[in-house]
Amino acid sequence: MFDQDELAEIREQKERWEEETRGPTVERFGERKERFTTDTAGHEIQPLYTPDDVSDLDYEEDLGFPGEDPYTRGVYSTMHRGRLWTMRQYAGMGAPAETNERYNYLLDQGQTGLSMAFDLPTQMGYDSDAEMAAGEVGKSGVAIDSIHDMRTVFDGIPLDEVSTSMTINAPASVLLAMYIAVGDEQGVPREELRGTVQNDLLKEYIARNTYIYPPEPSMRIVTDIFEFCAEEVPNFNTISISGYHIREAGASAAQELAFTLGNGIEYVEAALDAGQQVEEFAPQLSFFFNAHNDIFEEVAKFRAARRMWARIMEERFDADDEKAKQLKFHTQTAGSTLTAQQVENNVVRVAYQALAGVLGGTQSLHTNGKDEALALPTEESVRTALRTQQILAHESGAADTIDPLAGSYYVEALTDDIEEDAFEILREVDDRGGMLQAVEDQWVQRQIQDVAFERQREIEEGERVIVGVNEYEVDEEPEMDLEEVTEEDQQRQIDSLETVRAERDDEAVEDALAALEEAASGEENVMPYIVDAVKAEATTGEICDVLRDVFGEYHPGSAL
């Protein structure tokens, strides 16, 4: 680094440059904007960054080396030079058989991990024939009513050879139990099952609203999953603490980071309160971030996230195990940036967002299909999205060195700025009694809404250019083939569910559900009982209804 005399000389030379070189040019021609800022955090971007902007940087303390504390430069020593990120394409196609077909197609095309999208009734813990499910079966993902559906999804796919991510929250215990049960049927030892279950209930109250139970019993289920998996499924990530949906709701990069890590703190505290040891569950915590438009802001966010989590785990929770301090994360490109106008432009947006994830050191990546602003992605658009990752991996050079933007005066300064902003938000969260209390008070939601409102105002007033929407528009849009889920498709799923109910052993189902009710009413871990229930062919809705009866349902405006 530079000593003080050298920094003083750099400052002096920069002032000279501003006055003699840049100043006259700006005075004569101006610049594109009066003020440049990062995409969402609003940090003013200086015209030039020098060593003086990172003069406080301590390499050993703030950066270090990949695979070593504080993990700013990556959680693994070889990062993408040793193993490329897992390429996951989020997929769930109406009926289980269609999803199986899509999964086999993606694996044949070179995808290295599976990612399950569930329809809205499944996410809310309803069966396909429930009144609340009418018109929504299979529309936003696959309908999973029973172990029969999960078995169909993974027909011919050995679960010891794939890693599967399941984007499911309130009924996460049920869908994880079905996955484990299918693994048991395939003869796969539970310790060989790999993947991630999202299981992030706090962000549901903040951003998505697909909750079922009040927060307290929801947190109990979360920690029951932690405990069960630590003993039974040790290589499965027990939670994906998600900033993705918080960002989709309108949060800034710093808010996404702060509220996600704040939720992580709540989960760690809940597990410790339940008597678990941090070294037992913390290594299997994982995170899920959004990759938005501003490449440098996103890279800085990912780097700051690793450094912050290492410090939080060490300083708040006295974690000694290095694996407990490592923030491992999945990235998805930003669905909220996709436009229905000129959908081909979305291919470009997704590519740049994916580049930010790779440069930021993600462990796995989903790239959105260009048509997802309109419908479920077609096979063609999913292939293009996957090819985007493969081109990044094999042609761009982005994966050939570790943390390639490290040392950039701009990126290092921005990493520090985002970290400082996020810690400031976390301090206010602490002052408000933690994330649960801040959510109960609607404070978190208001912070996000304020940013979302301002962003929309900027778009409507033309201050923020969205290509093809408020600038560079065209009069006509080409027709596109879109995936559709028909009424006939939905009825076939309902008919399949009725067949399961007609052919199963009703007494075995009743016994399994009664045992689950007793466990939920007491203090036993509910997971073994849920596994037994799905093996007895109890449905998603039936299991969730038992837990609804015991725990109650959460309604907005009620006390958390």
Short mmCIF file of C-alpha atoms in Angstrom, two decimals, residues 87-298:
data_model
loop_
_atom_site.label_atom_id
_atom_site.label_comp_id
_atom_site.label_asym_id
_atom_site.label_seq_id
_atom_site.Cartn_x
_atom_site.Cartn_y
_atom_site.Cartn_z
CA MET A 87 -25.57 -24.20 -12.84
CA ARG A 88 -29.18 -24.41 -11.71
CA GLN A 89 -32.15 -23.52 -13.87
CA TYR A 90 -35.22 -22.92 -11.74
CA ALA A 91 -37.90 -25.21 -13.18
CA GLY A 92 -41.31 -26.52 -12.34
CA MET A 93 -43.67 -27.30 -15.18
CA GLY A 94 -47.26 -27.66 -14.06
CA ALA A 95 -47.52 -31.42 -13.62
CA PRO A 96 -44.80 -33.65 -12.11
CA ALA A 97 -44.28 -35.61 -15.35
CA GLU A 98 -43.62 -32.39 -17.28
CA THR A 99 -41.13 -31.27 -14.65
CA ASN A 100 -39.33 -34.60 -14.90
CA GLU A 101 -39.13 -34.14 -18.66
CA ARG A 102 -37.69 -30.62 -18.25
CA TYR A 103 -35.16 -31.81 -15.65
CA ASN A 104 -33.91 -34.57 -17.92
CA TYR A 105 -33.65 -32.09 -20.78
CA LEU A 106 -31.62 -29.65 -18.67
CA LEU A 107 -29.30 -32.37 -17.39
CA ASP A 108 -28.74 -33.52 -20.97
CA GLN A 109 -27.90 -29.90 -21.89
CA GLY A 110 -25.17 -29.71 -19.25
CA GLN A 111 -26.95 -28.34 -16.19
CA THR A 112 -25.15 -29.39 -13.01
CA GLY A 113 -27.86 -28.96 -10.38
CA LEU A 114 -31.66 -29.03 -10.17
CA SER A 115 -33.89 -26.29 -8.80
CA MET A 116 -37.56 -26.88 -8.00
CA ALA A 117 -40.21 -24.23 -8.55
CA PHE A 118 -43.50 -25.04 -6.82
CA ASP A 119 -46.95 -23.77 -7.71
CA LEU A 120 -48.72 -21.34 -5.41
CA PRO A 121 -51.04 -23.88 -3.74
CA THR A 122 -48.05 -26.04 -2.79
CA GLN A 123 -46.21 -22.98 -1.46
CA MET A 124 -49.24 -22.22 0.73
CA GLY A 125 -49.69 -25.78 1.94
CA TYR A 126 -52.86 -26.60 -0.04
CA ASP A 127 -53.66 -29.65 -2.14
CA SER A 128 -54.59 -29.17 -5.78
CA ASP A 129 -58.28 -29.86 -5.11
CA ALA A 130 -58.56 -27.30 -2.31
CA GLU A 131 -60.91 -24.38 -2.85
CA MET A 132 -57.99 -21.99 -2.34
CA ALA A 133 -56.08 -23.71 -5.17
CA ALA A 134 -58.67 -23.10 -7.86
CA GLY A 135 -57.12 -21.69 -11.02
CA GLU A 136 -53.55 -21.75 -9.67
CA VAL A 137 -52.59 -25.42 -9.96
CA GLY A 138 -49.29 -25.79 -11.80
CA LYS A 139 -49.15 -22.15 -12.92
CA SER A 140 -46.05 -20.85 -11.13
CA GLY A 141 -44.32 -24.20 -10.82
CA VAL A 142 -44.96 -27.86 -10.20
CA ALA A 143 -47.85 -29.11 -8.06
CA ILE A 144 -46.69 -31.56 -5.38
CA ASP A 145 -49.60 -33.12 -3.54
CA SER A 146 -48.03 -36.35 -2.31
CA ILE A 147 -44.94 -38.53 -2.40
CA HIS A 148 -46.28 -39.92 -5.69
CA ASP A 149 -45.69 -36.52 -7.31
CA MET A 150 -42.19 -36.19 -5.86
CA ARG A 151 -41.40 -39.71 -7.05
CA THR A 152 -42.56 -38.81 -10.57
CA VAL A 153 -40.47 -35.62 -10.67
CA PHE A 154 -37.29 -37.61 -9.94
CA ASP A 155 -38.10 -40.72 -11.93
CA GLY A 156 -34.85 -41.94 -13.50
CA ILE A 157 -32.79 -39.26 -11.70
CA PRO A 158 -30.58 -40.83 -8.99
CA LEU A 159 -30.64 -38.52 -5.99
CA ASP A 160 -27.07 -39.40 -5.05
CA GLU A 161 -25.88 -37.92 -8.36
CA VAL A 162 -27.63 -34.54 -8.32
CA SER A 163 -27.87 -31.55 -6.03
CA THR A 164 -31.41 -30.21 -5.69
CA SER A 165 -32.53 -26.80 -4.50
CA MET A 166 -36.15 -26.46 -3.40
CA THR A 167 -37.66 -22.98 -3.29
CA ILE A 168 -40.19 -23.69 -0.57
CA ASN A 169 -40.76 -22.05 2.79
CA ALA A 170 -43.86 -22.51 4.93
CA PRO A 171 -44.28 -26.21 3.93
CA ALA A 172 -40.51 -26.74 3.61
CA SER A 173 -40.58 -29.52 6.20
CA VAL A 174 -43.13 -31.46 4.12
CA LEU A 175 -41.36 -31.14 0.76
CA LEU A 176 -37.98 -31.94 2.31
CA ALA A 177 -39.53 -35.01 3.95
CA MET A 178 -40.86 -36.15 0.55
CA TYR A 179 -37.44 -35.72 -1.02
CA ILE A 180 -35.82 -37.73 1.77
CA ALA A 181 -38.49 -40.42 1.43
CA VAL A 182 -37.85 -40.72 -2.33
CA GLY A 183 -34.15 -41.01 -1.58
CA ASP A 184 -34.93 -43.80 0.87
CA GLU A 185 -36.94 -45.57 -1.84
CA GLN A 186 -34.01 -45.25 -4.26
CA GLY A 187 -31.69 -46.76 -1.65
CA VAL A 188 -29.62 -43.58 -1.36
CA PRO A 189 -28.02 -43.16 2.08
CA ARG A 190 -29.33 -39.97 3.64
CA GLU A 191 -25.83 -38.61 4.15
CA GLU A 192 -25.41 -38.64 0.35
CA LEU A 193 -28.39 -36.41 -0.33
CA ARG A 194 -27.21 -32.94 -1.39
CA GLY A 195 -29.06 -29.72 -1.99
CA THR A 196 -30.79 -26.83 -0.30
CA VAL A 197 -34.24 -26.19 1.10
CA GLN A 198 -35.11 -22.49 1.25
CA ASN A 199 -36.94 -22.71 4.59
CA ASP A 200 -36.71 -18.92 5.10
CA LEU A 201 -39.90 -17.83 6.82
CA LEU A 202 -38.87 -14.38 7.95
CA LYS A 203 -38.54 -13.08 4.41
CA GLU A 204 -42.07 -14.31 3.71
CA TYR A 205 -43.45 -11.87 6.28
CA ILE A 206 -41.27 -9.15 4.76
CA ALA A 207 -41.59 -9.62 1.02
CA ARG A 208 -43.57 -12.56 -0.38
CA ASN A 209 -46.47 -13.39 1.98
CA THR A 210 -46.59 -17.14 1.27
CA TYR A 211 -46.63 -17.87 4.97
CA ILE A 212 -48.93 -20.25 6.86
CA TYR A 213 -48.14 -20.23 10.56
CA PRO A 214 -47.28 -17.38 12.96
CA PRO A 215 -43.55 -16.61 13.33
CA GLU A 216 -42.95 -18.38 16.64
CA PRO A 217 -44.05 -21.89 15.51
CA SER A 218 -42.52 -21.18 12.09
CA MET A 219 -39.17 -20.60 13.78
CA ARG A 220 -39.64 -23.84 15.70
CA ILE A 221 -40.11 -25.77 12.45
CA VAL A 222 -37.03 -24.07 11.00
CA THR A 223 -34.86 -25.14 13.92
CA ASP A 224 -36.38 -28.65 13.93
CA ILE A 225 -35.17 -28.94 10.33
CA PHE A 226 -31.71 -27.73 11.42
CA GLU A 227 -31.52 -30.38 14.14
CA PHE A 228 -32.94 -33.22 12.04
CA CYS A 229 -30.67 -32.58 9.08
CA ALA A 230 -27.56 -32.22 11.23
CA GLU A 231 -28.19 -35.79 12.39
CA GLU A 232 -29.81 -37.40 9.35
CA VAL A 233 -28.99 -35.40 6.21
CA PRO A 234 -25.70 -33.66 7.06
CA ASN A 235 -24.82 -32.58 3.50
CA PHE A 236 -28.14 -30.86 2.82
CA ASN A 237 -28.24 -27.09 3.33
CA THR A 238 -31.02 -26.56 5.84
CA ILE A 239 -31.91 -22.99 4.90
CA SER A 240 -31.33 -20.54 2.09
CA ILE A 241 -31.59 -17.18 3.80
CA SER A 242 -33.01 -15.16 0.99
CA GLY A 243 -32.32 -11.58 0.08
CA TYR A 244 -33.54 -12.28 -3.44
CA HIS A 245 -37.22 -11.66 -2.74
CA ILE A 246 -36.43 -8.68 -0.51
CA ARG A 247 -34.60 -7.11 -3.45
CA GLU A 248 -37.44 -8.04 -5.83
CA ALA A 249 -39.82 -6.16 -3.52
CA GLY A 250 -37.80 -3.00 -4.14
CA ALA A 251 -34.97 -2.98 -1.58
CA SER A 252 -31.63 -1.36 -2.28
CA ALA A 253 -28.46 -3.43 -2.40
CA ALA A 254 -27.52 -2.36 1.14
CA GLN A 255 -31.03 -3.15 2.43
CA GLU A 256 -30.99 -6.54 0.75
CA LEU A 257 -27.70 -7.31 2.45
CA ALA A 258 -28.67 -5.95 5.88
CA PHE A 259 -32.11 -7.51 6.11
CA THR A 260 -30.84 -10.87 4.83
CA LEU A 261 -28.02 -11.03 7.35
CA GLY A 262 -30.43 -9.75 10.00
CA ASN A 263 -32.70 -12.70 9.27
CA GLY A 264 -29.65 -14.96 9.47
CA ILE A 265 -28.89 -13.60 12.93
CA GLU A 266 -32.45 -14.40 14.04
CA TYR A 267 -32.17 -17.98 12.79
CA VAL A 268 -28.86 -18.52 14.56
CA GLU A 269 -30.27 -17.12 17.79
CA ALA A 270 -33.38 -19.31 17.49
CA ALA A 271 -31.25 -22.42 17.00
CA LEU A 272 -29.06 -21.54 19.98
CA ASP A 273 -32.16 -20.92 22.10
CA ALA A 274 -33.36 -24.39 21.08
CA GLY A 275 -30.18 -25.86 22.57
CA GLN A 276 -28.23 -26.49 19.39
CA GLN A 277 -24.51 -25.84 19.03
CA VAL A 278 -23.41 -23.29 16.47
CA GLU A 279 -20.76 -25.64 15.03
CA GLU A 280 -23.45 -28.25 14.35
CA PHE A 281 -25.86 -26.20 12.22
CA ALA A 282 -24.06 -23.04 11.05
CA PRO A 283 -21.90 -24.76 8.37
CA GLN A 284 -25.11 -25.80 6.57
CA LEU A 285 -26.61 -22.32 6.48
CA SER A 286 -26.66 -20.87 2.98
CA PHE A 287 -27.77 -17.59 1.47
CA PHE A 288 -29.59 -16.53 -1.68
CA PHE A 289 -28.93 -13.16 -3.29
CA ASN A 290 -30.21 -11.19 -6.24
CA ALA A 291 -27.92 -10.18 -9.10
CA HIS A 292 -29.20 -6.82 -10.26
CA ASN A 293 -28.17 -4.47 -13.06
CA ASP A 294 -25.25 -2.51 -11.61
CA ILE A 295 -22.35 -4.93 -12.05
CA PHE A 296 -19.93 -3.18 -9.72
CA GLU A 297 -22.49 -2.58 -6.98
CA GLU A 298 -23.50 -6.24 -7.07
#
